[in-house]
mmCIF file of C-alpha atoms in Angstrom:
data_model
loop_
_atom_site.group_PDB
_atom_site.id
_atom_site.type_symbol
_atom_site.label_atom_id
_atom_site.label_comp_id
_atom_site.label_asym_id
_atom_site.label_seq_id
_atom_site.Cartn_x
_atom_site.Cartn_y
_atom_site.Cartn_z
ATOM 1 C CA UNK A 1 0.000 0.000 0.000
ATOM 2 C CA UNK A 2 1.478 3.361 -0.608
ATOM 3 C CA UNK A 3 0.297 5.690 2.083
ATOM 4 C CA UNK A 4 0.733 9.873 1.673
ATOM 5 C CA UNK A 5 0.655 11.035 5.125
ATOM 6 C CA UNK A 6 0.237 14.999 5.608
ATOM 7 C CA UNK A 7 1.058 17.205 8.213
ATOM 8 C CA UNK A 8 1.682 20.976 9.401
ATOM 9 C CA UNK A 9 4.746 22.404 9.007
ATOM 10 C CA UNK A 10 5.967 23.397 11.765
ATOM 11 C CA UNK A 11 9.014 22.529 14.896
ATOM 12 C CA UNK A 12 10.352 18.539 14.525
ATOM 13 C CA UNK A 13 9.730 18.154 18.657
ATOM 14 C CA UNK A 14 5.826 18.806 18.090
ATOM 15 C CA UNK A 15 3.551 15.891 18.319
ATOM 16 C CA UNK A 16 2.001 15.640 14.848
ATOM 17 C CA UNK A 17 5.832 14.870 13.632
ATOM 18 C CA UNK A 18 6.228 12.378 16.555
ATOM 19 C CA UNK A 19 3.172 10.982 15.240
ATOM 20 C CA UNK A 20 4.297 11.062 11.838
ATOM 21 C CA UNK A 21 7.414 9.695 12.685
ATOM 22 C CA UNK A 22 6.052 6.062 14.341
ATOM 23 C CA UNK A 23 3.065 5.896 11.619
ATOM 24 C CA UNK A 24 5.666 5.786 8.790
ATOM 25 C CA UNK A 25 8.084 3.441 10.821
ATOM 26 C CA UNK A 26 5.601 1.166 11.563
ATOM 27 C CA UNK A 27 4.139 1.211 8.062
ATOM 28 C CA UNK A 28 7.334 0.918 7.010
ATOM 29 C CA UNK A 29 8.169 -2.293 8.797
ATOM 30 C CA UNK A 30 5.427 -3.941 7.431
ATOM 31 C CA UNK A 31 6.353 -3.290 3.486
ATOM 32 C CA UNK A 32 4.268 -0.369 2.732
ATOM 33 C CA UNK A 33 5.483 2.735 1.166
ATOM 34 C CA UNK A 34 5.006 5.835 2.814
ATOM 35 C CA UNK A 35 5.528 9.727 2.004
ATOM 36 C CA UNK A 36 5.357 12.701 4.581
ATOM 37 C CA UNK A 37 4.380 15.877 3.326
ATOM 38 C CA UNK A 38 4.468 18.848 5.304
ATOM 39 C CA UNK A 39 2.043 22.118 4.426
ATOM 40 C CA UNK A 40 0.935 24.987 5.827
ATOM 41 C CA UNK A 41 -2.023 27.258 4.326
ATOM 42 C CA UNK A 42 -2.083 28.216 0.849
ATOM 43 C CA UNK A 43 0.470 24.505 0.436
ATOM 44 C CA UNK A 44 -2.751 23.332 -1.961
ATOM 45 C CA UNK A 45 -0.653 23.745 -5.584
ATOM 46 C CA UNK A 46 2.587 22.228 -3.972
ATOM 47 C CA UNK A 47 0.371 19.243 -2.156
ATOM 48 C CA UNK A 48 -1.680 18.230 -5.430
ATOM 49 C CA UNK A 49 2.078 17.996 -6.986
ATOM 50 C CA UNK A 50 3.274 15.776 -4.322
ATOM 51 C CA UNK A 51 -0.084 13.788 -4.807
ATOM 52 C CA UNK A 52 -0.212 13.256 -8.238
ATOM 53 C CA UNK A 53 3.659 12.137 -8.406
ATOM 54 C CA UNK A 54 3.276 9.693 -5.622
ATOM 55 C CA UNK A 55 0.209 8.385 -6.297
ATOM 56 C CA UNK A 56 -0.925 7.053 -2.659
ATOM 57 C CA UNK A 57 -3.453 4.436 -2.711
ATOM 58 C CA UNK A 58 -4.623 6.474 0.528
ATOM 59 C CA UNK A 59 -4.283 10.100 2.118
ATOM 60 C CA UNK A 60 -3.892 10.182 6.361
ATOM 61 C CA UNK A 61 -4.070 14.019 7.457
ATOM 62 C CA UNK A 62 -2.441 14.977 10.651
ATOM 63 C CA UNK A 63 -5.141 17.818 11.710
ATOM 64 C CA UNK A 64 -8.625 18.377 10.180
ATOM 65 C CA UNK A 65 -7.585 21.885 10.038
ATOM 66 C CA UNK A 66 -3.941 22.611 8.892
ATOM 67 C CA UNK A 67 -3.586 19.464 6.437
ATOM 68 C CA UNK A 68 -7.212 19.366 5.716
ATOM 69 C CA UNK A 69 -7.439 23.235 4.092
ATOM 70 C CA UNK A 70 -4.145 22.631 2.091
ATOM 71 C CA UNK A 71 -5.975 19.308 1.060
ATOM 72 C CA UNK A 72 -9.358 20.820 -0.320
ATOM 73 C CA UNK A 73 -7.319 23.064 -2.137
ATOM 74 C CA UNK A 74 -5.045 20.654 -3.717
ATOM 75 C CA UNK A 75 -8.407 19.246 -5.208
ATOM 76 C CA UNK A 76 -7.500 15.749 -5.753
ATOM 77 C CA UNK A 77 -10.475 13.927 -5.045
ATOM 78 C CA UNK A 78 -11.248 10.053 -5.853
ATOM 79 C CA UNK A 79 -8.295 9.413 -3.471
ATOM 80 C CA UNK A 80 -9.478 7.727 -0.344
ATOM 81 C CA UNK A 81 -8.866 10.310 2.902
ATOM 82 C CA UNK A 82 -8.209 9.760 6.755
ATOM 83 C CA UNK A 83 -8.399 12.402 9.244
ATOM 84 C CA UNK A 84 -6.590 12.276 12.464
ATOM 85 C CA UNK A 85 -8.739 15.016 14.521
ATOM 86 C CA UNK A 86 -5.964 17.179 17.106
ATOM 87 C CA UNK A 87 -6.965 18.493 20.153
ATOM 88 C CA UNK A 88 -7.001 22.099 18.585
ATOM 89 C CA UNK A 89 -9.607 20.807 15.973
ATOM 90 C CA UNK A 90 -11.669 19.554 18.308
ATOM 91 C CA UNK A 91 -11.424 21.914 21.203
ATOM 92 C CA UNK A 92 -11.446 25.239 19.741
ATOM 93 C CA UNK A 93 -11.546 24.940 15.857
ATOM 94 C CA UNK A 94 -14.561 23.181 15.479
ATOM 95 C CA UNK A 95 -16.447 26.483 17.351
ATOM 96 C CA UNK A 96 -13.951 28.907 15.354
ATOM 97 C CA UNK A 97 -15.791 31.073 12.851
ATOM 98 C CA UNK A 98 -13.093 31.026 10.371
ATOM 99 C CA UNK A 99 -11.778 27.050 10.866
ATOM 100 C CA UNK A 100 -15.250 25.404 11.945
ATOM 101 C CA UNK A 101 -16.357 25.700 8.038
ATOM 102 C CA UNK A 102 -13.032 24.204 6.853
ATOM 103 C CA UNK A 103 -12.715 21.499 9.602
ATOM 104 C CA UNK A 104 -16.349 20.705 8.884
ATOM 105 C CA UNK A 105 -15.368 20.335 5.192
ATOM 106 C CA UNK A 106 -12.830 18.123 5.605
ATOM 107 C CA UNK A 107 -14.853 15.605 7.919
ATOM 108 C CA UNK A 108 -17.695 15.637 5.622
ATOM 109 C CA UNK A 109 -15.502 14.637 2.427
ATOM 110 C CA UNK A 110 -12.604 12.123 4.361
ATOM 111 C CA UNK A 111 -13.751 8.497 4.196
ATOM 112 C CA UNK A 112 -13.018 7.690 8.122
ATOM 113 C CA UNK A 113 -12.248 9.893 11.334
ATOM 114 C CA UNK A 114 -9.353 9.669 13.657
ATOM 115 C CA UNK A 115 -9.199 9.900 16.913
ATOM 116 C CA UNK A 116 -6.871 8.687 19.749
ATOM 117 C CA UNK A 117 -8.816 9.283 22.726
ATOM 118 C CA UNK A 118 -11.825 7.158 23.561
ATOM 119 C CA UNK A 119 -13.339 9.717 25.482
ATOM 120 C CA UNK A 120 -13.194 11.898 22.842
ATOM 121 C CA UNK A 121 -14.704 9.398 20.295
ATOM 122 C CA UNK A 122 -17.491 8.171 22.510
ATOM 123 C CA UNK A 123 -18.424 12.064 22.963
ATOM 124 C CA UNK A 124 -18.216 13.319 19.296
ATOM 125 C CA UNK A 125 -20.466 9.695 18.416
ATOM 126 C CA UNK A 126 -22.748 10.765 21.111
ATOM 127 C CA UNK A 127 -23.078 14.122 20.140
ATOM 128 C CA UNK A 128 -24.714 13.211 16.914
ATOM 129 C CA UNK A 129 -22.798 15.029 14.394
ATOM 130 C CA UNK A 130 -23.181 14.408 10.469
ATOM 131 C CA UNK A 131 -20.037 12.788 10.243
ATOM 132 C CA UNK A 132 -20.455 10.769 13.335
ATOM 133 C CA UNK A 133 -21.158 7.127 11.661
ATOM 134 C CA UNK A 134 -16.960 7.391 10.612
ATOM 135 C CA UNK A 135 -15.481 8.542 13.561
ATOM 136 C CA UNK A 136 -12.811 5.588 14.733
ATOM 137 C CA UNK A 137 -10.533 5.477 17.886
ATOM 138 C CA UNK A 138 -7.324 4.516 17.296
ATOM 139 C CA UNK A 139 -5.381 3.221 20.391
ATOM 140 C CA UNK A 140 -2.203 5.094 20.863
ATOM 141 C CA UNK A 141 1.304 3.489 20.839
ATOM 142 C CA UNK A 142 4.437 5.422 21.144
ATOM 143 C CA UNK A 143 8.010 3.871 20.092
ATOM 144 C CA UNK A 144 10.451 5.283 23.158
ATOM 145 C CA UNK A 145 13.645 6.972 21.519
ATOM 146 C CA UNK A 146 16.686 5.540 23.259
ATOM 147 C CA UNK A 147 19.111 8.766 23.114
ATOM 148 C CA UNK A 148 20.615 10.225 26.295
ATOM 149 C CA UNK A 149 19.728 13.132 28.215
ATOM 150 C CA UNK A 150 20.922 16.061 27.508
ATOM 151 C CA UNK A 151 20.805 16.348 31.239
ATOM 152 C CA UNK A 152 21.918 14.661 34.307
ATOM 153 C CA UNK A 153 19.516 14.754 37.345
ATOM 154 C CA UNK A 154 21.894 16.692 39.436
ATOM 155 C CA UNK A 155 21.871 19.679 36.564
ATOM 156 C CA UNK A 156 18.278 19.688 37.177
ATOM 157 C CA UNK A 157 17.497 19.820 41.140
ATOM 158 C CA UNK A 158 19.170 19.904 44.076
ATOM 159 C CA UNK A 159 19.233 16.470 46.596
ATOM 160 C CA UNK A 160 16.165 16.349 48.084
ATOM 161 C CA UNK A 161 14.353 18.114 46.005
ATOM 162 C CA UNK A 162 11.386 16.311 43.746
ATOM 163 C CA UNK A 163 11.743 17.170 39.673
ATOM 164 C CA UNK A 164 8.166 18.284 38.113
ATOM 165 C CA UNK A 165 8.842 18.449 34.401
ATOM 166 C CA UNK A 166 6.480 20.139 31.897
ATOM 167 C CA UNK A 167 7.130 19.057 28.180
ATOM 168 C CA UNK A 168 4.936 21.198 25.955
ATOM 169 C CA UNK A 169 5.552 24.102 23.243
ATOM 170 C CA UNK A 170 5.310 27.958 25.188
ATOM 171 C CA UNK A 171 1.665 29.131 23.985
ATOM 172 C CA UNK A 172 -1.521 30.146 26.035
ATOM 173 C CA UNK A 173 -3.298 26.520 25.464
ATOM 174 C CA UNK A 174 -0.186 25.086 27.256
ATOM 175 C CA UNK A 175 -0.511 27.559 30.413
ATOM 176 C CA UNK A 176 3.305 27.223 30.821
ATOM 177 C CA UNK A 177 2.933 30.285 32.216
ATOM 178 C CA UNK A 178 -0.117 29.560 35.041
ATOM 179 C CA UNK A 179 1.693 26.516 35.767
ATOM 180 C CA UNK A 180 4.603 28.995 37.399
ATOM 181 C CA UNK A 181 1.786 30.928 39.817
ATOM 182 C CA UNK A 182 -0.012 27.535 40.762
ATOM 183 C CA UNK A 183 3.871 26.221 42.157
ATOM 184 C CA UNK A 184 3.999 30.005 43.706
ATOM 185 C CA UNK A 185 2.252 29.426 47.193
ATOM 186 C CA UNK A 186 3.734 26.012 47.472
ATOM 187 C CA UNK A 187 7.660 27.691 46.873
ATOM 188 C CA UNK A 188 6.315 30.612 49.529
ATOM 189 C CA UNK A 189 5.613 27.466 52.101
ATOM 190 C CA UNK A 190 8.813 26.035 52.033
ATOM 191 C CA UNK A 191 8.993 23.048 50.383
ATOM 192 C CA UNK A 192 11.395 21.805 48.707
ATOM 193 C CA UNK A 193 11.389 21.251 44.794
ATOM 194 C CA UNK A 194 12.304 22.056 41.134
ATOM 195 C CA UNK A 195 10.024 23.099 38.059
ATOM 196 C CA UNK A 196 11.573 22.060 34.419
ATOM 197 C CA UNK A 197 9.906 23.111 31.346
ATOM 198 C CA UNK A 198 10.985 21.985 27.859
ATOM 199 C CA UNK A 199 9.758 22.809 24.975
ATOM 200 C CA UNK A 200 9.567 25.486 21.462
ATOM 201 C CA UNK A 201 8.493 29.037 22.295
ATOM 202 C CA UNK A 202 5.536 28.685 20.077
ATOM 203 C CA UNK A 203 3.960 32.074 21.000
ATOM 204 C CA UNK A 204 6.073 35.534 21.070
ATOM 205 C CA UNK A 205 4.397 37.447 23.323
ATOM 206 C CA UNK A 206 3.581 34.764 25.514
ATOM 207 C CA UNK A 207 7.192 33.410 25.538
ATOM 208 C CA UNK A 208 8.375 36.120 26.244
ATOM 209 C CA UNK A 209 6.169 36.903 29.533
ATOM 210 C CA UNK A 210 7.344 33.685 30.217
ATOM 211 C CA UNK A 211 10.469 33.421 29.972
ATOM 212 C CA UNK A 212 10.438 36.834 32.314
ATOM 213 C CA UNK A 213 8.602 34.753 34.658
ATOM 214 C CA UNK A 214 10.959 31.702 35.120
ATOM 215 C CA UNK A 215 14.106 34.271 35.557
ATOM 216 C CA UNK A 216 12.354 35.603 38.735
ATOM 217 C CA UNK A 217 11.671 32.310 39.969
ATOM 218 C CA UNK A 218 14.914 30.402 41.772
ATOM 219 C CA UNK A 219 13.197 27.298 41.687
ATOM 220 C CA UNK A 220 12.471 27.127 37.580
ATOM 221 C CA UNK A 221 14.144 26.633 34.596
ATOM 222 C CA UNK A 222 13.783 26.244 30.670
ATOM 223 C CA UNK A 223 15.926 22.960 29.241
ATOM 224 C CA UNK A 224 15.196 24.397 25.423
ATOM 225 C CA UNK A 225 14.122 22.119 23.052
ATOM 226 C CA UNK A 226 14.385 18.172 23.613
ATOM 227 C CA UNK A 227 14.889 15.873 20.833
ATOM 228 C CA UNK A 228 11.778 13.656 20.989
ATOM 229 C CA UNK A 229 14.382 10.282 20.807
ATOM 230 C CA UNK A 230 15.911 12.186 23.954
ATOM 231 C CA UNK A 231 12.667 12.851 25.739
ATOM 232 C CA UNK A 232 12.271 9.141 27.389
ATOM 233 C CA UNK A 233 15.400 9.666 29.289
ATOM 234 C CA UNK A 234 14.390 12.698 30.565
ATOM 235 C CA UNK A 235 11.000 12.064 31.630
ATOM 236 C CA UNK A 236 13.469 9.139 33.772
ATOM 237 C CA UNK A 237 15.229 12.390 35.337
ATOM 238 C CA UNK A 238 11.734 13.205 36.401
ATOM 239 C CA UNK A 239 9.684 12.521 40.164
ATOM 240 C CA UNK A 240 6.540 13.948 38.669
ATOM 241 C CA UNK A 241 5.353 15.024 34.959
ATOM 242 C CA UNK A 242 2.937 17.939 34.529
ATOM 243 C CA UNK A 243 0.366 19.355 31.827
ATOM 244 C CA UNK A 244 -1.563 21.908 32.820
ATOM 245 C CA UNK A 245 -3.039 22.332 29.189
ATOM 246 C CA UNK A 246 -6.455 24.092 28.728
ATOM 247 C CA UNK A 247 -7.082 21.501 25.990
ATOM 248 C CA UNK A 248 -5.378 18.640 24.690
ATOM 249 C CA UNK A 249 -5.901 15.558 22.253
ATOM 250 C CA UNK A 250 -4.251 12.907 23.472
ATOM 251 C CA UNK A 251 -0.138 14.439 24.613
ATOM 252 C CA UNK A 252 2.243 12.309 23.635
ATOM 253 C CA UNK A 253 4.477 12.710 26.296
ATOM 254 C CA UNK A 254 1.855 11.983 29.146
ATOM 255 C CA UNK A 255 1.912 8.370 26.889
ATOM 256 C CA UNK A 256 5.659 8.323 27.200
ATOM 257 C CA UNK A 257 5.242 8.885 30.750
ATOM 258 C CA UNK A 258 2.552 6.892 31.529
ATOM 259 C CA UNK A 259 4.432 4.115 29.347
ATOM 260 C CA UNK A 260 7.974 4.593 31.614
ATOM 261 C CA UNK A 261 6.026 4.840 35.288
ATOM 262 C CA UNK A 262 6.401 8.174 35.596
ATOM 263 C CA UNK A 263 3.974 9.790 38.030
ATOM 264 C CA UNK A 264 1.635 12.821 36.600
ATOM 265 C CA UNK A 265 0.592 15.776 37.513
ATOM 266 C CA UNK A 266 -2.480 16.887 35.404
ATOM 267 C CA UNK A 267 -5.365 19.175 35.024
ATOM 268 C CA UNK A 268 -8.480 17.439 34.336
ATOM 269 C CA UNK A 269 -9.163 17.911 31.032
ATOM 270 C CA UNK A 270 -10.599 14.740 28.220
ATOM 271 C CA UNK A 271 -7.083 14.289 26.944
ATOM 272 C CA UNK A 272 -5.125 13.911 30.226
ATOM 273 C CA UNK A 273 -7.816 11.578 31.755
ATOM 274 C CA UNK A 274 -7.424 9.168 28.624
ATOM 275 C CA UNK A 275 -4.054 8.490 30.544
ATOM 276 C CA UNK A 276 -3.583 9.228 33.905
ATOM 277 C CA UNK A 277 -6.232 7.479 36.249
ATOM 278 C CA UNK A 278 -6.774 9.310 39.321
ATOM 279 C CA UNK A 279 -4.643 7.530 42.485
ATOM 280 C CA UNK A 280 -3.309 4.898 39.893
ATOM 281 C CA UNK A 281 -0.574 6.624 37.854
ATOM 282 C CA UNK A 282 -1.024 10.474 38.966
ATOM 283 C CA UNK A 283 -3.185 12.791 40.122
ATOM 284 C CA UNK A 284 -5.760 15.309 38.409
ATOM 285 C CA UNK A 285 -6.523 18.658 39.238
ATOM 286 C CA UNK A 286 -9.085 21.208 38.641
ATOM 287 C CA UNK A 287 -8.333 24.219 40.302
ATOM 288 C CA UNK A 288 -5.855 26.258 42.194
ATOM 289 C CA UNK A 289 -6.476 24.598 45.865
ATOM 290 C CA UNK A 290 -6.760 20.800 44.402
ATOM 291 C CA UNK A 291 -3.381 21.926 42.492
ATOM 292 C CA UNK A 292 -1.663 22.856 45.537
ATOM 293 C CA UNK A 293 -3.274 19.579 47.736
ATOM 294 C CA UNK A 294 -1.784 17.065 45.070
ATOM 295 C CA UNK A 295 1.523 18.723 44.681
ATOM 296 C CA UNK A 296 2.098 19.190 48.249
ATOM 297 C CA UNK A 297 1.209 15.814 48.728
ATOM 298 C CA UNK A 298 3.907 14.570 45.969
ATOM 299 C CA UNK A 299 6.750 16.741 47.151
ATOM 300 C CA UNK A 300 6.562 14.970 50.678
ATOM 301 C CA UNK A 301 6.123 11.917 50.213
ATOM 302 C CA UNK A 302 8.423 9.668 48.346
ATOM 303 C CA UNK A 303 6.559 6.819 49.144
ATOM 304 C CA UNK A 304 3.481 8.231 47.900
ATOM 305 C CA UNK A 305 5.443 9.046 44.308
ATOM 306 C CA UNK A 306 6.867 5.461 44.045
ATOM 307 C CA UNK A 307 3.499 4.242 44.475
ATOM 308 C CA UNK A 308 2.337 5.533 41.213
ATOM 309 C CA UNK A 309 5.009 4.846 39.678
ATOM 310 C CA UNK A 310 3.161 1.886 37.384
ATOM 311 C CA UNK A 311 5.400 1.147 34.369
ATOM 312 C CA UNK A 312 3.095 -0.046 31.403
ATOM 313 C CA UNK A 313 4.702 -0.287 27.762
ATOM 314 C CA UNK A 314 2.648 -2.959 26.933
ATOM 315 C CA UNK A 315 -0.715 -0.615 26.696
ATOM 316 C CA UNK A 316 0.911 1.357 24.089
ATOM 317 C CA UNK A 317 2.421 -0.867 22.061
ATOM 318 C CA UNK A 318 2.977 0.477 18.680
ATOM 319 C CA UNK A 319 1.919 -2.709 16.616
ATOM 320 C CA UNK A 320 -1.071 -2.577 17.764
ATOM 321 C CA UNK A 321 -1.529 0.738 16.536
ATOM 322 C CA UNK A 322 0.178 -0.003 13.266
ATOM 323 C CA UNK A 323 -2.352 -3.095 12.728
ATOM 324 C CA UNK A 324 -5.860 -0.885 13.752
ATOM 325 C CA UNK A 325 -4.124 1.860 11.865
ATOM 326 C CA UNK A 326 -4.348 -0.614 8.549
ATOM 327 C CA UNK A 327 -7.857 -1.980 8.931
ATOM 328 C CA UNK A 328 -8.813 1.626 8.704
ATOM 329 C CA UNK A 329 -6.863 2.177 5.308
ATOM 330 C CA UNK A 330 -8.416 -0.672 4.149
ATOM 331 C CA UNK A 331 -12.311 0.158 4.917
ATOM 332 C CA UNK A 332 -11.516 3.900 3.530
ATOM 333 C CA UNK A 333 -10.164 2.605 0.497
ATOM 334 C CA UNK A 334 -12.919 -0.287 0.170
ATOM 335 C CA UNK A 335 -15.944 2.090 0.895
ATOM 336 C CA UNK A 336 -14.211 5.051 -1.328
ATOM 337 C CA UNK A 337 -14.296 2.227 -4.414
ATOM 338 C CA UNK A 338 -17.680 1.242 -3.369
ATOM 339 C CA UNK A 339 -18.539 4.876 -3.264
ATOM 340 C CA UNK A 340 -17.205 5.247 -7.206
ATOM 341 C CA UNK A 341 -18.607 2.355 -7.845
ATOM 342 C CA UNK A 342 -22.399 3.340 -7.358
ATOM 343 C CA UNK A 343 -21.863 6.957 -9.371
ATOM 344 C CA UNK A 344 -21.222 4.958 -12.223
ATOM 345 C CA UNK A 345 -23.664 2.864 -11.688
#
């Protein structure tokens, strides 16, 4: 099968590329051909090219919104079409004046509908939308990179003091910056501990109000960038991982986390409750005061932190994902001939 996978441009440590990344290499292993091609808006000439010269037996978009407008421009219909719907799409875009049209678009002409979070799927079916009837969950795998850290433990925190570590791009949907006032009261207490954020600056303004922020703040830091095949190790550096996202999809490092035993730290949004089950793995929060509870709570108590530390690779396994992943090629592609079929007809 020859598979034309398309995606946003935009910074390699972002999940649609880590996403990318393990699609094609699992593809891959099994003896299927497979293309990445990266747009952003107005990409619909230079995608139809890439199209027409590749010839994919099927199209997977990375985001209903910034692969899926390139797409309808590129005007190459009769091609069977996945959508993976992001957390943006769904949380935000769908109810934006400019992208709801497009995403809606996009839904109505792909042949199934992606998405990685069973909560999200069983609310979008329930919901009732047009397109509901081809909206799939996918389970998530995630393939761990193996390269080092870029640091050591010891560059990170002092002894005795616990390592929270927040992997995610600086913008407002991220509340990198909120994340630094909900740790402020605990740091005015007392306790002991360290706050590392990694991740793009993905938001000027905001970056920069950040990055403001963490210099008046002892107890914080920004790593930069991590490669994602560098990210396991650090997340092993880590006593606690955070997201304190106003919406996500499904975040792939909460999987690599969640995969490694690593306990979390997250507000109680869809996306973080697909992984982290409350007293299980980590801990959800959905305000300031259940915030400071939890945290305080995980800075104390060592024995409370190894406790949720519950290792389980086997959940995500990427094969799995690779095999679902292919039984929903094949029913695009077989209902997309059927579909071709009957117009002739």
């Amino acid at each position: 099968m020859r598979i034309l996978i398309v995606l946003p441009r935009q910074d390699p440590a972002t999940g649609n590329e880590v996403t990318a990344a393990r699609h094609r290499a699992g593809l891959e292993a099994l003896g299927h051909e497979v293309a990445l091609e990266r747009v952003a808006p107005g990409d619909g000439a230079s995608l139809r090219a890439a199209t027409l010269s590749f010839a994919p037996d099927v199209i997977h978009l990375l985001h209903a919104y910034r692969s899926g407008r390139p797409w309808l421009e590129a005007r190459v219909d009769g091609i069977p079409c996945v959508v993976t719907l992001t957390g943006t799409d769904i949380h935000g875009g769908l109810d934006d004046p400019a992208e709801g049209p497009v995403i809606r678009r996009v839904l109505e002409k792909a042949d199934r509908i992606i998405t990685q979070n069973r909560l999200t799927a069983e609310a979008l079916n329930q919901a009732g939308p047009p397109f509901a009837g081809k909206i799939v969950c996918l389970p998530p795998g995630i393939v761990l990179g193996t390269a080092p850290s870029p640091f050591a433990r010891s560059d990170l925190s002092p002894p005795g003091h616990p390592l929270f570590l927040h992997p995610a791009g600086i913008r407002p949907v991220k509340g990198n910056l909120e994340l630094l006032e909900l740790f402020d009261p605990l740091a005015a207490s007392g306790l002991p501990f360290a706050v590392a954020f990694c991740g793009p600056p993905l938001d000027a303004p905001y970056s920069a109000d950040f990055f403001a922020a963490v210099a008046r703040r002892p107890w914080a830091r920004h790593l930069g960038v991590i490669p994602p095949k560098a990210m396991p190790a650090l997340l092993r550096e880590a006593d606690v991982v955070l997201n304190n996202s106003q919406k996500e999809g499904l975040p792939n490092a909460l999987l690599e986390a969640a995969a490694l035993g690593v306990p979390m730290l997250v507000r109680n949004i869809p996306g973080n409750a697909a992984v982290v089950q409350e007293g299980v793995n980590g801990f959800l929060y959905g305000d300031a005061a259940a915030f400071a509870d939890r945290a305080g709570k995980l800075i104390a108590d060592p024995a409370l932190r190894r406790a949720l530390s519950r290792p389980s690779p086997e959940r995500y396994a990427p094969e799995k994902e690779t095999e679902v992943l292919l039984a929903f090629y094949r029913q695009a592609i077989a209902e997309s001939c059927d579909s071709q079929a009957a117009v002739h007809d």
